[in-house]
């Protein structure tokens, strides 16, 4: 199971406006063959448009990828779950969304990439997304995600042994 936030298309693949961006996206999708691709299409601006692009590319290139689209109701339920757990988040990040889903299917969960700081514990720079060099102000109240709050909640679960939160370099 792999997730893709629709916002990746304009930020990492030029909105697929030129042929070379589409070819780069196809190359990335080919790496996902025989996977299920979970796309939260209805939670972002232009999400549906980018999902339509993705579907056309998958079909046109005969890629063996199953696409899954959660409903808005599921997104609201997940947000409600975290609010009941006294975790005040505006909108769950894609990662928190997937963690919440994984708790229903997985006996053991390891998370990598939940670190709302610009440098790691050893002072090395940390990118916001693996696929770009974008900067993110984790403490800006206008941002859609509450990354420090998510991190604190996941850290508490890590401390209780409910998951393994990896905050150092993956080896």
Short mmCIF file of N, CA and C in Angstrom, two decimals:
data_model
loop_
_atom_site.label_atom_id
_atom_site.label_comp_id
_atom_site.label_asym_id
_atom_site.label_seq_id
_atom_site.Cartn_x
_atom_site.Cartn_y
_atom_site.Cartn_z
N UNK A 1 0.85 -1.18 0.00
CA UNK A 1 0.00 0.00 0.00
C UNK A 1 0.89 1.23 0.00
N UNK A 2 0.69 2.09 -0.96
CA UNK A 2 1.47 3.33 -1.11
C UNK A 2 0.48 4.47 -1.16
N UNK A 3 0.85 5.60 -0.59
CA UNK A 3 -0.03 6.76 -0.65
C UNK A 3 0.60 7.86 -1.49
N UNK A 4 -0.26 8.66 -2.09
CA UNK A 4 0.20 9.80 -2.88
C UNK A 4 -0.75 10.96 -2.62
N UNK A 5 -0.24 12.01 -2.04
CA UNK A 5 -1.03 13.22 -1.89
C UNK A 5 -1.11 13.87 -3.27
N UNK A 6 -2.30 14.22 -3.75
CA UNK A 6 -2.41 14.83 -5.08
C UNK A 6 -1.55 16.09 -5.26
N UNK A 7 -1.19 16.75 -4.16
CA UNK A 7 -0.36 17.95 -4.26
C UNK A 7 1.03 17.66 -4.79
N UNK A 8 1.42 16.38 -4.86
CA UNK A 8 2.73 16.03 -5.39
C UNK A 8 2.83 16.37 -6.89
N UNK A 9 1.72 16.32 -7.61
CA UNK A 9 1.79 16.56 -9.06
C UNK A 9 2.23 17.98 -9.40
N UNK A 10 1.64 19.02 -8.82
CA UNK A 10 2.14 20.35 -9.17
C UNK A 10 3.51 20.65 -8.56
N UNK A 11 3.84 20.09 -7.41
CA UNK A 11 5.10 20.44 -6.76
C UNK A 11 6.29 19.64 -7.28
N UNK A 12 6.12 18.37 -7.53
CA UNK A 12 7.25 17.52 -7.93
C UNK A 12 7.23 17.14 -9.40
N UNK A 13 6.09 17.34 -10.07
CA UNK A 13 5.98 16.92 -11.46
C UNK A 13 5.41 18.02 -12.36
N UNK A 14 5.65 19.27 -11.98
CA UNK A 14 5.28 20.41 -12.83
C UNK A 14 3.82 20.45 -13.26
N UNK A 15 2.94 19.84 -12.48
CA UNK A 15 1.53 19.81 -12.85
C UNK A 15 1.27 19.01 -14.12
N UNK A 16 2.27 18.24 -14.55
CA UNK A 16 2.20 17.42 -15.79
C UNK A 16 1.92 18.29 -17.01
N UNK A 17 2.36 19.54 -16.97
CA UNK A 17 2.07 20.47 -18.06
C UNK A 17 2.97 20.27 -19.27
N UNK A 18 4.10 19.62 -19.08
CA UNK A 18 5.01 19.36 -20.19
C UNK A 18 5.32 17.87 -20.25
N UNK A 19 5.67 17.41 -21.43
CA UNK A 19 5.90 15.98 -21.68
C UNK A 19 6.95 15.39 -20.73
N UNK A 20 8.04 16.12 -20.49
CA UNK A 20 9.10 15.55 -19.64
C UNK A 20 8.63 15.33 -18.20
N UNK A 21 7.68 16.17 -17.72
CA UNK A 21 7.14 15.97 -16.37
C UNK A 21 6.26 14.72 -16.34
N UNK A 22 5.49 14.54 -17.40
CA UNK A 22 4.64 13.35 -17.47
C UNK A 22 5.51 12.09 -17.52
N UNK A 23 6.59 12.13 -18.30
CA UNK A 23 7.48 10.98 -18.39
C UNK A 23 8.13 10.67 -17.04
N UNK A 24 8.49 11.71 -16.30
CA UNK A 24 9.06 11.52 -14.97
C UNK A 24 8.03 10.88 -14.03
N UNK A 25 6.78 11.32 -14.13
CA UNK A 25 5.72 10.77 -13.29
C UNK A 25 5.44 9.31 -13.66
N UNK A 26 5.42 9.00 -14.95
CA UNK A 26 5.22 7.61 -15.40
C UNK A 26 6.34 6.72 -14.86
N UNK A 27 7.57 7.22 -14.91
CA UNK A 27 8.70 6.45 -14.39
C UNK A 27 8.50 6.15 -12.90
N UNK A 28 8.02 7.14 -12.15
CA UNK A 28 7.77 6.94 -10.72
C UNK A 28 6.64 5.93 -10.53
N UNK A 29 5.57 6.04 -11.33
CA UNK A 29 4.45 5.11 -11.20
C UNK A 29 4.87 3.68 -11.53
N UNK A 30 5.77 3.51 -12.50
CA UNK A 30 6.23 2.17 -12.86
C UNK A 30 6.90 1.47 -11.66
N UNK A 31 7.48 2.26 -10.77
CA UNK A 31 8.09 1.69 -9.56
C UNK A 31 7.04 1.12 -8.61
N UNK A 32 5.78 1.50 -8.82
CA UNK A 32 4.69 1.07 -7.94
C UNK A 32 3.90 -0.10 -8.51
N UNK A 33 4.33 -0.65 -9.64
CA UNK A 33 3.55 -1.75 -10.25
C UNK A 33 3.29 -2.85 -9.22
N UNK A 34 2.10 -3.43 -9.31
CA UNK A 34 1.59 -4.47 -8.41
C UNK A 34 1.33 -3.92 -7.01
N UNK A 35 1.12 -2.62 -6.91
CA UNK A 35 0.81 -1.99 -5.62
C UNK A 35 -0.61 -1.46 -5.63
N UNK A 36 -1.05 -1.10 -4.45
CA UNK A 36 -2.30 -0.36 -4.31
C UNK A 36 -1.90 1.08 -4.00
N UNK A 37 -2.45 2.02 -4.73
CA UNK A 37 -2.12 3.44 -4.57
C UNK A 37 -3.31 4.15 -3.94
N UNK A 38 -3.13 4.58 -2.70
CA UNK A 38 -4.16 5.24 -1.91
C UNK A 38 -4.01 6.74 -2.13
N UNK A 39 -5.02 7.37 -2.72
CA UNK A 39 -4.95 8.80 -3.02
C UNK A 39 -6.10 9.52 -2.34
N UNK A 40 -5.80 10.38 -1.35
CA UNK A 40 -6.86 11.16 -0.71
C UNK A 40 -7.30 12.30 -1.62
N UNK A 41 -8.06 11.96 -2.62
CA UNK A 41 -8.41 12.89 -3.71
C UNK A 41 -9.32 14.02 -3.29
N UNK A 42 -10.12 13.80 -2.28
CA UNK A 42 -11.18 14.76 -1.97
C UNK A 42 -10.84 15.65 -0.78
N UNK A 43 -9.57 15.67 -0.39
CA UNK A 43 -9.19 16.47 0.77
C UNK A 43 -8.30 17.66 0.41
N UNK A 44 -7.93 17.78 -0.86
CA UNK A 44 -7.05 18.88 -1.26
C UNK A 44 -7.66 19.66 -2.42
N UNK A 45 -7.23 20.90 -2.54
CA UNK A 45 -7.65 21.74 -3.66
C UNK A 45 -7.10 21.11 -4.94
N UNK A 46 -7.92 20.99 -5.94
CA UNK A 46 -7.57 20.39 -7.24
C UNK A 46 -7.26 18.89 -7.14
N UNK A 47 -7.54 18.28 -6.00
CA UNK A 47 -7.26 16.86 -5.83
C UNK A 47 -7.91 16.01 -6.89
N UNK A 48 -9.18 16.28 -7.19
CA UNK A 48 -9.90 15.47 -8.17
C UNK A 48 -9.27 15.60 -9.56
N UNK A 49 -8.85 16.80 -9.91
CA UNK A 49 -8.23 17.04 -11.22
C UNK A 49 -6.95 16.20 -11.35
N UNK A 50 -6.12 16.21 -10.31
CA UNK A 50 -4.87 15.46 -10.38
C UNK A 50 -5.09 13.95 -10.32
N UNK A 51 -6.15 13.53 -9.67
CA UNK A 51 -6.50 12.11 -9.67
C UNK A 51 -6.92 11.68 -11.07
N UNK A 52 -7.68 12.53 -11.75
CA UNK A 52 -8.07 12.21 -13.13
C UNK A 52 -6.84 12.07 -14.02
N UNK A 53 -5.86 12.98 -13.87
CA UNK A 53 -4.60 12.87 -14.63
C UNK A 53 -3.94 11.53 -14.33
N UNK A 54 -3.85 11.19 -13.03
CA UNK A 54 -3.19 9.96 -12.62
C UNK A 54 -3.90 8.74 -13.20
N UNK A 55 -5.21 8.70 -13.12
CA UNK A 55 -5.97 7.58 -13.68
C UNK A 55 -5.72 7.43 -15.18
N UNK A 56 -5.76 8.55 -15.91
CA UNK A 56 -5.53 8.49 -17.37
C UNK A 56 -4.14 7.92 -17.67
N UNK A 57 -3.15 8.36 -16.93
CA UNK A 57 -1.78 7.89 -17.16
C UNK A 57 -1.65 6.40 -16.85
N UNK A 58 -2.25 5.97 -15.75
CA UNK A 58 -2.20 4.54 -15.38
C UNK A 58 -2.86 3.70 -16.47
N UNK A 59 -4.02 4.12 -16.95
CA UNK A 59 -4.73 3.36 -17.98
C UNK A 59 -4.00 3.42 -19.32
N UNK A 60 -3.58 4.59 -19.73
CA UNK A 60 -2.91 4.77 -21.02
C UNK A 60 -1.62 3.95 -21.11
N UNK A 61 -0.94 3.80 -19.99
CA UNK A 61 0.34 3.08 -19.98
C UNK A 61 0.22 1.64 -19.48
N UNK A 62 -1.03 1.20 -19.30
CA UNK A 62 -1.32 -0.17 -18.89
C UNK A 62 -0.50 -0.59 -17.66
N UNK A 63 -0.49 0.30 -16.65
CA UNK A 63 0.25 0.03 -15.43
C UNK A 63 -0.58 -0.85 -14.50
N UNK A 64 0.06 -1.78 -13.85
CA UNK A 64 -0.62 -2.70 -12.93
C UNK A 64 -0.65 -2.08 -11.53
N UNK A 65 -1.50 -1.07 -11.38
CA UNK A 65 -1.65 -0.36 -10.10
C UNK A 65 -3.14 -0.26 -9.81
N UNK A 66 -3.52 -0.67 -8.63
CA UNK A 66 -4.91 -0.51 -8.18
C UNK A 66 -4.99 0.81 -7.42
N UNK A 67 -5.96 1.63 -7.75
CA UNK A 67 -6.12 2.91 -7.07
C UNK A 67 -7.27 2.84 -6.07
N UNK A 68 -7.05 3.46 -4.93
CA UNK A 68 -8.03 3.51 -3.86
C UNK A 68 -8.27 4.97 -3.48
N UNK A 69 -9.53 5.34 -3.26
CA UNK A 69 -9.87 6.72 -2.96
C UNK A 69 -10.76 6.77 -1.72
N UNK A 70 -10.21 7.25 -0.61
CA UNK A 70 -11.05 7.36 0.59
C UNK A 70 -12.09 8.47 0.41
N UNK A 71 -13.21 8.32 1.07
CA UNK A 71 -14.26 9.33 0.99
C UNK A 71 -13.99 10.46 1.98
N UNK A 72 -14.69 11.57 1.78
CA UNK A 72 -14.58 12.67 2.73
C UNK A 72 -15.03 12.23 4.11
N UNK A 73 -16.02 11.34 4.15
CA UNK A 73 -16.52 10.85 5.44
C UNK A 73 -15.40 10.17 6.23
N UNK A 74 -14.58 9.39 5.56
CA UNK A 74 -13.48 8.72 6.25
C UNK A 74 -12.50 9.76 6.80
N UNK A 75 -12.21 10.78 6.01
CA UNK A 75 -11.31 11.84 6.48
C UNK A 75 -11.86 12.51 7.73
N UNK A 76 -13.15 12.79 7.74
CA UNK A 76 -13.78 13.40 8.92
C UNK A 76 -13.74 12.45 10.11
N UNK A 77 -13.93 11.16 9.85
CA UNK A 77 -13.88 10.17 10.94
C UNK A 77 -12.49 10.09 11.55
N UNK A 78 -11.48 10.13 10.70
CA UNK A 78 -10.10 10.07 11.21
C UNK A 78 -9.78 11.31 12.03
N UNK A 79 -10.19 12.46 11.54
CA UNK A 79 -9.98 13.70 12.31
C UNK A 79 -10.71 13.59 13.66
N UNK A 80 -11.94 13.09 13.63
CA UNK A 80 -12.71 12.92 14.86
C UNK A 80 -12.04 11.97 15.83
N UNK A 81 -11.44 10.90 15.30
CA UNK A 81 -10.72 9.94 16.15
C UNK A 81 -9.61 10.64 16.93
N UNK A 82 -8.82 11.46 16.23
CA UNK A 82 -7.70 12.15 16.89
C UNK A 82 -8.21 13.22 17.85
N UNK A 83 -9.31 13.89 17.51
CA UNK A 83 -9.86 14.88 18.43
C UNK A 83 -10.37 14.21 19.71
N UNK A 84 -10.97 13.02 19.58
CA UNK A 84 -11.42 12.27 20.76
C UNK A 84 -10.23 11.87 21.63
N UNK A 85 -9.10 11.65 20.98
CA UNK A 85 -7.88 11.29 21.71
C UNK A 85 -7.18 12.54 22.26
N UNK A 86 -7.89 13.67 22.22
CA UNK A 86 -7.39 14.94 22.73
C UNK A 86 -6.14 15.42 22.00
N UNK A 87 -6.10 15.15 20.69
CA UNK A 87 -5.03 15.63 19.83
C UNK A 87 -5.65 16.65 18.88
N UNK A 88 -5.39 17.91 19.12
CA UNK A 88 -6.04 19.00 18.39
C UNK A 88 -5.34 19.26 17.06
N UNK A 89 -5.79 18.57 16.03
CA UNK A 89 -5.22 18.76 14.70
C UNK A 89 -6.25 19.44 13.81
N UNK A 90 -5.76 20.25 12.87
CA UNK A 90 -6.67 20.90 11.92
C UNK A 90 -7.12 19.88 10.87
N UNK A 91 -6.15 19.32 10.17
CA UNK A 91 -6.41 18.32 9.14
C UNK A 91 -5.26 17.33 9.19
N UNK A 92 -5.54 16.05 9.32
CA UNK A 92 -4.44 15.08 9.41
C UNK A 92 -3.57 15.13 8.16
N UNK A 93 -2.26 15.01 8.36
CA UNK A 93 -1.36 14.89 7.22
C UNK A 93 -1.61 13.53 6.55
N UNK A 94 -1.13 13.37 5.35
CA UNK A 94 -1.28 12.10 4.65
C UNK A 94 -0.66 10.98 5.48
N UNK A 95 0.48 11.27 6.10
CA UNK A 95 1.15 10.26 6.92
C UNK A 95 0.33 9.85 8.13
N UNK A 96 -0.26 10.82 8.83
CA UNK A 96 -1.07 10.49 9.99
C UNK A 96 -2.32 9.73 9.56
N UNK A 97 -2.86 10.12 8.43
CA UNK A 97 -4.01 9.43 7.85
C UNK A 97 -3.66 7.95 7.64
N UNK A 98 -2.52 7.70 7.01
CA UNK A 98 -2.12 6.33 6.71
C UNK A 98 -1.79 5.55 7.99
N UNK A 99 -1.18 6.21 8.97
CA UNK A 99 -0.91 5.54 10.24
C UNK A 99 -2.23 5.08 10.87
N UNK A 100 -3.22 5.95 10.87
CA UNK A 100 -4.50 5.63 11.48
C UNK A 100 -5.14 4.42 10.79
N UNK A 101 -5.07 4.39 9.47
CA UNK A 101 -5.59 3.25 8.71
C UNK A 101 -4.79 1.98 9.05
N UNK A 102 -3.46 2.13 9.14
CA UNK A 102 -2.60 0.98 9.41
C UNK A 102 -2.91 0.33 10.76
N UNK A 103 -3.37 1.12 11.73
CA UNK A 103 -3.68 0.55 13.05
C UNK A 103 -4.80 -0.48 12.96
N UNK A 104 -5.58 -0.43 11.91
CA UNK A 104 -6.68 -1.39 11.75
C UNK A 104 -6.23 -2.68 11.08
N UNK A 105 -5.06 -2.66 10.42
CA UNK A 105 -4.64 -3.82 9.64
C UNK A 105 -3.30 -4.42 10.07
N UNK A 106 -2.48 -3.64 10.74
CA UNK A 106 -1.11 -4.08 11.03
C UNK A 106 -0.89 -4.35 12.51
N UNK A 107 -0.14 -5.40 12.80
CA UNK A 107 0.20 -5.70 14.18
C UNK A 107 1.41 -4.90 14.64
N UNK A 108 2.26 -4.54 13.70
CA UNK A 108 3.48 -3.80 14.02
C UNK A 108 3.63 -2.66 13.03
N UNK A 109 3.88 -1.45 13.54
CA UNK A 109 3.97 -0.27 12.68
C UNK A 109 5.27 0.46 12.96
N UNK A 110 6.01 0.74 11.89
CA UNK A 110 7.23 1.55 11.96
C UNK A 110 6.98 2.80 11.12
N UNK A 111 7.27 3.96 11.68
CA UNK A 111 7.06 5.21 10.95
C UNK A 111 8.39 5.92 10.75
N UNK A 112 8.56 6.46 9.56
CA UNK A 112 9.74 7.24 9.24
C UNK A 112 9.27 8.51 8.54
N UNK A 113 9.85 9.63 8.93
CA UNK A 113 9.54 10.88 8.25
C UNK A 113 8.66 11.82 9.04
N UNK A 114 8.26 11.45 10.23
CA UNK A 114 7.46 12.34 11.07
C UNK A 114 8.42 13.09 11.99
N UNK A 115 8.89 14.21 11.54
CA UNK A 115 9.85 14.98 12.33
C UNK A 115 9.68 16.44 11.96
N UNK A 116 8.95 17.19 12.77
CA UNK A 116 8.60 18.57 12.40
C UNK A 116 9.66 19.61 12.73
N UNK A 117 10.89 19.31 12.38
CA UNK A 117 11.96 20.26 12.63
C UNK A 117 12.82 20.35 11.37
N UNK A 118 13.55 21.42 11.23
CA UNK A 118 14.35 21.61 10.01
C UNK A 118 15.69 20.89 10.06
N UNK A 119 16.11 20.46 11.26
CA UNK A 119 17.33 19.67 11.40
C UNK A 119 17.02 18.46 12.27
N UNK A 120 17.77 17.36 12.06
CA UNK A 120 17.53 16.15 12.84
C UNK A 120 18.27 16.22 14.18
N UNK A 121 18.24 15.14 14.94
CA UNK A 121 18.86 15.12 16.27
C UNK A 121 20.37 15.31 16.22
N UNK A 122 20.97 15.10 15.04
CA UNK A 122 22.41 15.29 14.86
C UNK A 122 22.74 16.60 14.14
N UNK A 123 21.73 17.46 13.95
CA UNK A 123 21.96 18.76 13.32
C UNK A 123 21.98 18.74 11.80
N UNK A 124 21.65 17.61 11.19
CA UNK A 124 21.62 17.51 9.72
C UNK A 124 20.30 18.07 9.20
N UNK A 125 20.31 18.76 8.05
CA UNK A 125 19.06 19.31 7.50
C UNK A 125 18.06 18.21 7.16
N UNK A 126 16.79 18.48 7.40
CA UNK A 126 15.72 17.54 7.10
C UNK A 126 14.80 18.20 6.09
N UNK A 127 14.52 17.49 5.00
CA UNK A 127 13.59 18.03 4.00
C UNK A 127 12.16 17.75 4.44
N UNK A 128 11.26 18.63 4.03
CA UNK A 128 9.85 18.45 4.38
C UNK A 128 9.25 17.27 3.62
N UNK A 129 9.50 17.19 2.33
CA UNK A 129 9.08 16.06 1.50
C UNK A 129 10.33 15.38 0.96
N UNK A 130 10.28 14.09 0.77
CA UNK A 130 11.42 13.37 0.20
C UNK A 130 11.66 13.77 -1.25
N UNK A 131 10.64 14.29 -1.93
CA UNK A 131 10.73 14.51 -3.37
C UNK A 131 11.02 15.95 -3.76
N UNK A 132 11.17 16.85 -2.82
CA UNK A 132 11.47 18.23 -3.20
C UNK A 132 12.32 18.89 -2.12
N UNK A 133 12.70 20.12 -2.39
CA UNK A 133 13.49 20.88 -1.43
C UNK A 133 12.65 21.98 -0.79
N UNK A 134 11.34 21.81 -0.82
CA UNK A 134 10.45 22.82 -0.27
C UNK A 134 10.66 23.02 1.22
N UNK A 135 10.38 24.22 1.64
CA UNK A 135 10.48 24.55 3.06
C UNK A 135 9.06 24.60 3.63
N UNK A 136 8.93 24.28 4.89
CA UNK A 136 7.62 24.27 5.54
C UNK A 136 7.79 24.89 6.91
N UNK A 137 6.97 25.88 7.20
CA UNK A 137 7.00 26.47 8.53
C UNK A 137 6.05 25.66 9.41
N UNK A 138 6.62 24.75 10.17
CA UNK A 138 5.82 23.82 10.97
C UNK A 138 4.98 24.51 12.04
N UNK A 139 5.35 25.72 12.39
CA UNK A 139 4.66 26.40 13.48
C UNK A 139 3.74 27.52 13.00
N UNK A 140 3.54 27.62 11.70
CA UNK A 140 2.65 28.63 11.13
C UNK A 140 1.21 28.17 11.32
N UNK A 141 0.44 28.90 12.08
CA UNK A 141 -0.95 28.51 12.40
C UNK A 141 -1.85 28.49 11.16
N UNK A 142 -1.41 29.12 10.06
CA UNK A 142 -2.23 29.15 8.83
C UNK A 142 -2.05 27.88 8.00
N UNK A 143 -1.07 27.06 8.32
CA UNK A 143 -0.82 25.83 7.56
C UNK A 143 -1.93 24.81 7.82
N UNK A 144 -2.22 23.93 6.85
CA UNK A 144 -3.33 22.97 7.03
C UNK A 144 -3.04 21.86 8.04
N UNK A 145 -1.77 21.58 8.29
CA UNK A 145 -1.43 20.48 9.18
C UNK A 145 -0.81 20.99 10.47
N UNK A 146 -1.02 20.24 11.53
CA UNK A 146 -0.45 20.55 12.85
C UNK A 146 0.69 19.56 13.10
N UNK A 147 1.77 19.72 12.37
CA UNK A 147 2.85 18.73 12.42
C UNK A 147 3.46 18.54 13.81
N UNK A 148 3.75 19.60 14.55
CA UNK A 148 4.30 19.37 15.90
C UNK A 148 3.31 18.62 16.80
N UNK A 149 2.02 18.88 16.66
CA UNK A 149 1.02 18.18 17.46
C UNK A 149 0.97 16.71 17.05
N UNK A 150 1.01 16.44 15.75
CA UNK A 150 1.03 15.06 15.27
C UNK A 150 2.26 14.33 15.81
N UNK A 151 3.41 15.00 15.74
CA UNK A 151 4.65 14.39 16.21
C UNK A 151 4.56 14.06 17.69
N UNK A 152 4.04 14.98 18.50
CA UNK A 152 3.90 14.73 19.94
C UNK A 152 3.00 13.53 20.20
N UNK A 153 1.89 13.43 19.46
CA UNK A 153 0.97 12.29 19.63
C UNK A 153 1.66 10.98 19.26
N UNK A 154 2.39 10.98 18.15
CA UNK A 154 3.09 9.77 17.72
C UNK A 154 4.22 9.42 18.68
N UNK A 155 4.87 10.44 19.21
CA UNK A 155 5.95 10.20 20.18
C UNK A 155 5.39 9.53 21.44
N UNK A 156 4.22 9.97 21.90
CA UNK A 156 3.58 9.34 23.06
C UNK A 156 3.28 7.87 22.76
N UNK A 157 2.76 7.60 21.55
CA UNK A 157 2.48 6.20 21.17
C UNK A 157 3.76 5.39 21.09
N UNK A 158 4.83 6.00 20.59
CA UNK A 158 6.14 5.33 20.54
C UNK A 158 6.60 4.98 21.96
N UNK A 159 6.49 5.95 22.86
CA UNK A 159 6.92 5.73 24.24
C UNK A 159 6.13 4.61 24.93
N UNK A 160 4.87 4.42 24.49
CA UNK A 160 4.03 3.35 25.07
C UNK A 160 4.24 2.01 24.37
N UNK A 161 5.06 2.00 23.29
CA UNK A 161 5.32 0.76 22.56
C UNK A 161 4.29 0.42 21.50
N UNK A 162 3.39 1.36 21.19
CA UNK A 162 2.33 1.10 20.21
C UNK A 162 2.84 1.19 18.78
N UNK A 163 3.98 1.83 18.58
CA UNK A 163 4.58 1.94 17.24
C UNK A 163 6.06 2.23 17.43
N UNK A 164 6.80 2.13 16.34
CA UNK A 164 8.22 2.49 16.37
C UNK A 164 8.39 3.71 15.49
N UNK A 165 8.76 4.81 16.10
CA UNK A 165 8.95 6.08 15.41
C UNK A 165 10.43 6.28 15.17
N UNK A 166 10.84 6.25 13.90
CA UNK A 166 12.25 6.39 13.55
C UNK A 166 12.53 7.85 13.22
N UNK A 167 13.42 8.46 13.99
CA UNK A 167 13.72 9.88 13.77
C UNK A 167 15.15 10.09 13.34
N UNK A 168 15.88 9.03 13.13
CA UNK A 168 17.26 9.15 12.66
C UNK A 168 17.32 8.67 11.22
N UNK A 169 18.47 8.71 10.63
CA UNK A 169 18.65 8.30 9.26
C UNK A 169 18.26 6.83 9.09
N UNK A 170 17.50 6.53 8.04
CA UNK A 170 17.09 5.16 7.76
C UNK A 170 18.28 4.36 7.28
N UNK A 171 18.48 3.18 7.84
CA UNK A 171 19.60 2.33 7.40
C UNK A 171 19.10 0.96 7.03
#
